Amino acid sequence: MAKNIQSLERAAAMLRLLAGGERRLGLTEVASSLGLAKGTAHGILRTLQAEGFVEQDPASGRYQLGAELLRLGSTYLDVHELRARALVWTDDLARSSGESVYLGVLHHKGVLIVHHVFRPDDSRQVLEVGAMQPLHSAALGKVLSAYDPVAHNEALENEREAFTPRTITDPEGFEAVLDLTRARGWAADVEETWDGVASIAAPIHDRRRMPVGAVGVTGAVERIRAGGELRPDLVAAVRDCARGVPGSGRRALLRRLPPPPVTPVTIAIPAAEPLTCVMTGTKLPFIGRHCRTPTGNTR
Amino acid sequence: MTDAHTTGPFIAAIDQGTTSSRCIVFDKDGRIVSVDQKEHEQIFPKPGWVEHDAAEIWTNVQEVVAGAIEKAGITPADVQAIGITNQRETTLLWDKNTGEPVHNAIVWQDTRTDALCKELGRNVGQDRFRRQTGLPLASYFAGPKVRWLLDNVEGLRERAEAGDILFGTMDSWVIWNLTGGTDGGVHVTDVTNASRTLLMNLHEMRWDEKILQSMEIPAAVLPEIRSSAEVYGVAKAGPLAGVPVASALGDQQAALFGQTCFSQGEAKSTYGTGTFMLMNTGDQPVNSYNGLLTTVGYQIGEQKPVYALEGSIAVTGALVQWMRDQMGLIKSAAEIETLASSVEDNGGAYFVPAFSGLFAPYWRPDARGVIAGLTRYVTKAHIARAVLEATAWQTREISDAMTKDSGVELTALKVDGGMTSNNLLMQTLSDFLDAPVVRPMVAETTCLGAAYAAGLAVGFWSSTDELRANWRRAAEWTPRMDAATRDREYKNWLKAVERSMGWLDDES
Ligand SMILES: Nc1ncnc2c1ncn2[C@@H]1O[C@H](COP(=O)(O)OP(=O)(O)OP(=O)(O)O)[C@@H](O)[C@H]1O
Ligand SMILES: [Mg+2]
């Protein structure tokens, strides 16, 4: 086994030290407990402090665990929370675009639809919450694959089915699509998943710029495109919805409301999981950078 | 048509709610331009007592108005009117010379006047004032709360009789302050809020002198009763200085208006702190024989008032909050769905959240919350499921009562409010009602209704028909439960409800 990085080992030891027994320790105590020179210990503590993993009490100068560490364990944004926060602006997107709106998250090998707003035309429509879309061809899936490394791996490693003659299935072609998606900040699907249907989607990031989901509009290809081009006004509306327009009064979905309270100590891993994947029959509760399996392991 | 940047003019709506105050700016299409919201403290001095600090509320209202205007990037000149909607029945008395509240506001859920209500019923009982007011004598309504304050705040009765004290629900408090407070603030309320006091004659839209006498409330404290959509005055200061204040509606009536239930027989159900189903009954007040309330739906300017039947449930979203704040079983309200979805059913548990007694259709102040059917098998996930089911079953009870009273069968339920983002709850609701459940595209129907009424008052919108054209279906849930399961579960629920009753002894 390759030699481990010493400074990381020392940093880990420091965090363990601060987590156990007495909660606040001075520099001298930290250094002597770990057998380090004061200068070395101080350098590591300062780095940890800059990352938010350690905090220094301004009055006593003592160190304790930082809020970031607690947050790390609870980054999992509940999908139902995501839906609740997205409600107002996805409604608005559907109204302004005249198309149906979907909110999706990575789930196993596909995109799980966690929220769906009908096209505002009084036609009969069926709620598609709980349905799955493919990662490699749907606009939501491309966005997730472009921004979330886990989704990217899933899309690359699994079979990319050719749903229509336009589906891009070769790895190079697919990577090129993802590059384009990252470069322009949105993805499209023009009859690559369903004949006659086109979609435009953009990523939703949380406060720390982590991709947590994707939002998009879907409709008949002749409405989503105009003169052979994807309608720029639709692209703008989708991106506004996903990230907000600075100064326009619209906020990104996740920045609009205060963050959920961080409960220190307990890290929420539910005993069992809620959403049943209609494709695989499996269940998965939380989204975040990674999904969690029932055992709490990162997939 | 996909303009991300809407252009003016706009209407601003203020929703002074039970848990928070919010301000939303709407454009001509009824689209939301900006939102700002701030929660205020819930004060629980004793079991069953709930209060709000009215000064904090007024500060928050000013802040959210400023916040929403700033986020929208607009000026007062872009705003044609301000609409007000509010938590209903919550009662405040303040000094008109100083603008200071004489006591915390007593919130609608507060049960301190249970004994007083019983006493006021004399030999007639709960229905003593129903003919005039459409309401049973219950601690829920404002009148008894006013009486309690007059009896319990030292020296207050004398000051009130001398004409120094003003009474108002939150609409009156916000409008009085907006229009200048001690410097010429107008002291008004609208017909919908007045219809929740137990003091207004429902047929004449006037304070009922006999009831005032019975409750020993001096007429000098009362606001003037006005329609729901007319210009009451002009904002004096702040970010909306100079803008007309042009509507007031209790939050549930505002939601009825926002859902554009303008025709007789149309109904909506709003899922917030509590849940309230209102059905438009046209220009006739319909008496209830099944535990519903008769109330005013709205009145637009000089037009005839429109009445409504109402089924009121005190605790629905509040139970989810209780699971989060008091039990600590979830970190956010939305997580109740995650927890509840982790099991297939309620595991035999039923939760009757009679925290403020039972409201419609029972009106039992002696009831208190129970969880029935517990075995060692039951987990917190089953309880979470029972929490959501409680909301759905309570809706079923009032919808049954509504059908009996109005003769109108429920073909589909129009819903709105914060809990409608809960997919499992909406599906459960459809299953228990055996009817489709429909959510409109603007979930913030309370603010929208206040904006609509204000916009009608100043000619921003021309007619209710124009508003109706704005309504769009955002989602629909259809029933999936088999009848046998539904019937069995409903029976169990009713058994649990029975067990919540009679918990308080007569004398307490
Ligand atoms: N996803 C959810 N699942 C269940 N309950 C929810 C969910 N989201 C919000 N709630 C509940 O809905 C309520 C908030 O909804 P809403 O903002 O419509 O309330 P409200 O009664 O209008 O508040 P106010 O009285 O302050 O106006 C809270 O009680 C909260 O617990
Ligand atoms: Mg409300």
Short mmCIF file of C-alpha atoms in Angstrom, two decimals, chain A residues 74 78 80-81 83-84 87-88 91-92 94-97 115-118 120 124 127 129 231 233-234 240 245 248-251 261 263 268 272-274 283, chain B residues 1-2 4-6 29-33 35 71-72 331-332 334-335 337-338 341-342 344 421-423 439-443 470 472-478:
data_model
loop_
_atom_site.label_atom_id
_atom_site.label_comp_id
_atom_site.label_asym_id
_atom_site.label_seq_id
_atom_site.Cartn_x
_atom_site.Cartn_y
_atom_site.Cartn_z
CA SER A 74 -26.14 16.12 6.61
CA ASP A 78 -34.42 15.54 1.15
CA HIS A 80 -39.44 16.31 -0.65
CA GLU A 81 -37.73 19.39 0.70
CA ARG A 83 -39.93 19.83 -4.19
CA ALA A 84 -41.36 22.11 -1.50
CA LEU A 87 -42.96 24.74 -5.95
CA VAL A 88 -43.46 28.45 -6.55
CA ASP A 91 -45.32 26.65 -11.24
CA ASP A 92 -44.19 29.95 -12.65
CA ALA A 94 -44.89 26.16 -16.45
CA ARG A 95 -47.10 29.20 -16.70
CA SER A 96 -44.62 31.39 -18.49
CA SER A 97 -43.42 28.68 -20.89
CA HIS A 115 -41.91 16.96 -9.10
CA HIS A 116 -44.07 17.54 -12.16
CA VAL A 117 -46.17 20.56 -13.09
CA PHE A 118 -48.78 20.14 -15.80
CA PRO A 120 -51.20 24.91 -18.42
CA ARG A 124 -55.89 15.76 -19.48
CA LEU A 127 -48.87 13.16 -12.70
CA VAL A 129 -43.93 11.87 -9.97
CA ARG A 231 -36.09 28.77 -28.41
CA ASP A 233 -36.52 32.52 -24.46
CA LEU A 234 -37.32 29.01 -23.18
CA ASP A 240 -33.84 31.56 -14.49
CA VAL A 245 -31.51 35.99 -12.13
CA SER A 248 -34.33 40.53 -11.02
CA GLY A 249 -35.83 39.56 -7.71
CA ARG A 250 -35.82 35.89 -8.57
CA ARG A 251 -33.61 33.72 -6.48
CA PRO A 261 -31.82 23.84 10.27
CA THR A 263 -29.17 19.47 13.68
CA ALA A 268 -30.33 11.72 9.46
CA ALA A 272 -35.90 2.63 5.68
CA GLU A 273 -36.36 4.49 2.45
CA PRO A 274 -39.31 6.22 0.89
CA LYS A 283 -36.07 2.56 -2.90
CA MET B 1 -44.51 34.98 -23.94
CA THR B 2 -41.75 33.57 -21.78
CA ALA B 4 -38.56 36.27 -17.31
CA HIS B 5 -38.76 39.93 -16.47
CA THR B 6 -42.33 40.97 -16.09
CA ASP B 29 -51.36 37.81 -15.20
CA GLY B 30 -51.41 36.87 -11.53
CA ARG B 31 -47.81 35.67 -11.76
CA ILE B 32 -45.53 35.99 -8.76
CA VAL B 33 -42.81 38.59 -9.26
CA VAL B 35 -41.82 36.97 -2.34
CA LYS B 71 -36.43 41.89 -4.69
CA ALA B 72 -38.88 42.91 -7.39
CA LYS B 331 -35.77 18.28 10.65
CA SER B 332 -38.10 19.98 8.21
CA ALA B 334 -41.17 18.18 4.11
CA GLU B 335 -39.26 15.31 5.73
CA GLU B 337 -43.08 12.55 3.67
CA THR B 338 -39.70 10.84 3.65
CA SER B 341 -43.06 6.85 2.82
CA SER B 342 -40.65 4.44 4.45
CA GLU B 344 -46.54 0.95 3.52
CA SER B 421 -46.21 20.14 -1.79
CA ASN B 422 -46.56 16.81 0.01
CA ASN B 423 -47.21 14.28 -2.71
CA ARG B 439 -53.77 21.87 -7.21
CA PRO B 440 -53.77 25.20 -9.08
CA MET B 441 -50.65 26.73 -10.52
CA VAL B 442 -50.38 29.42 -7.89
CA ALA B 443 -50.09 27.59 -4.58
CA ASN B 470 -55.97 32.96 -14.95
CA ARG B 472 -54.54 26.78 -14.26
CA ARG B 473 -54.29 23.18 -13.14
CA ALA B 474 -50.76 22.37 -11.94
CA ALA B 475 -51.32 18.81 -10.73
CA GLU B 476 -54.04 16.25 -10.16
CA TRP B 477 -54.14 13.15 -7.97
CA THR B 478 -56.72 10.43 -8.59
#
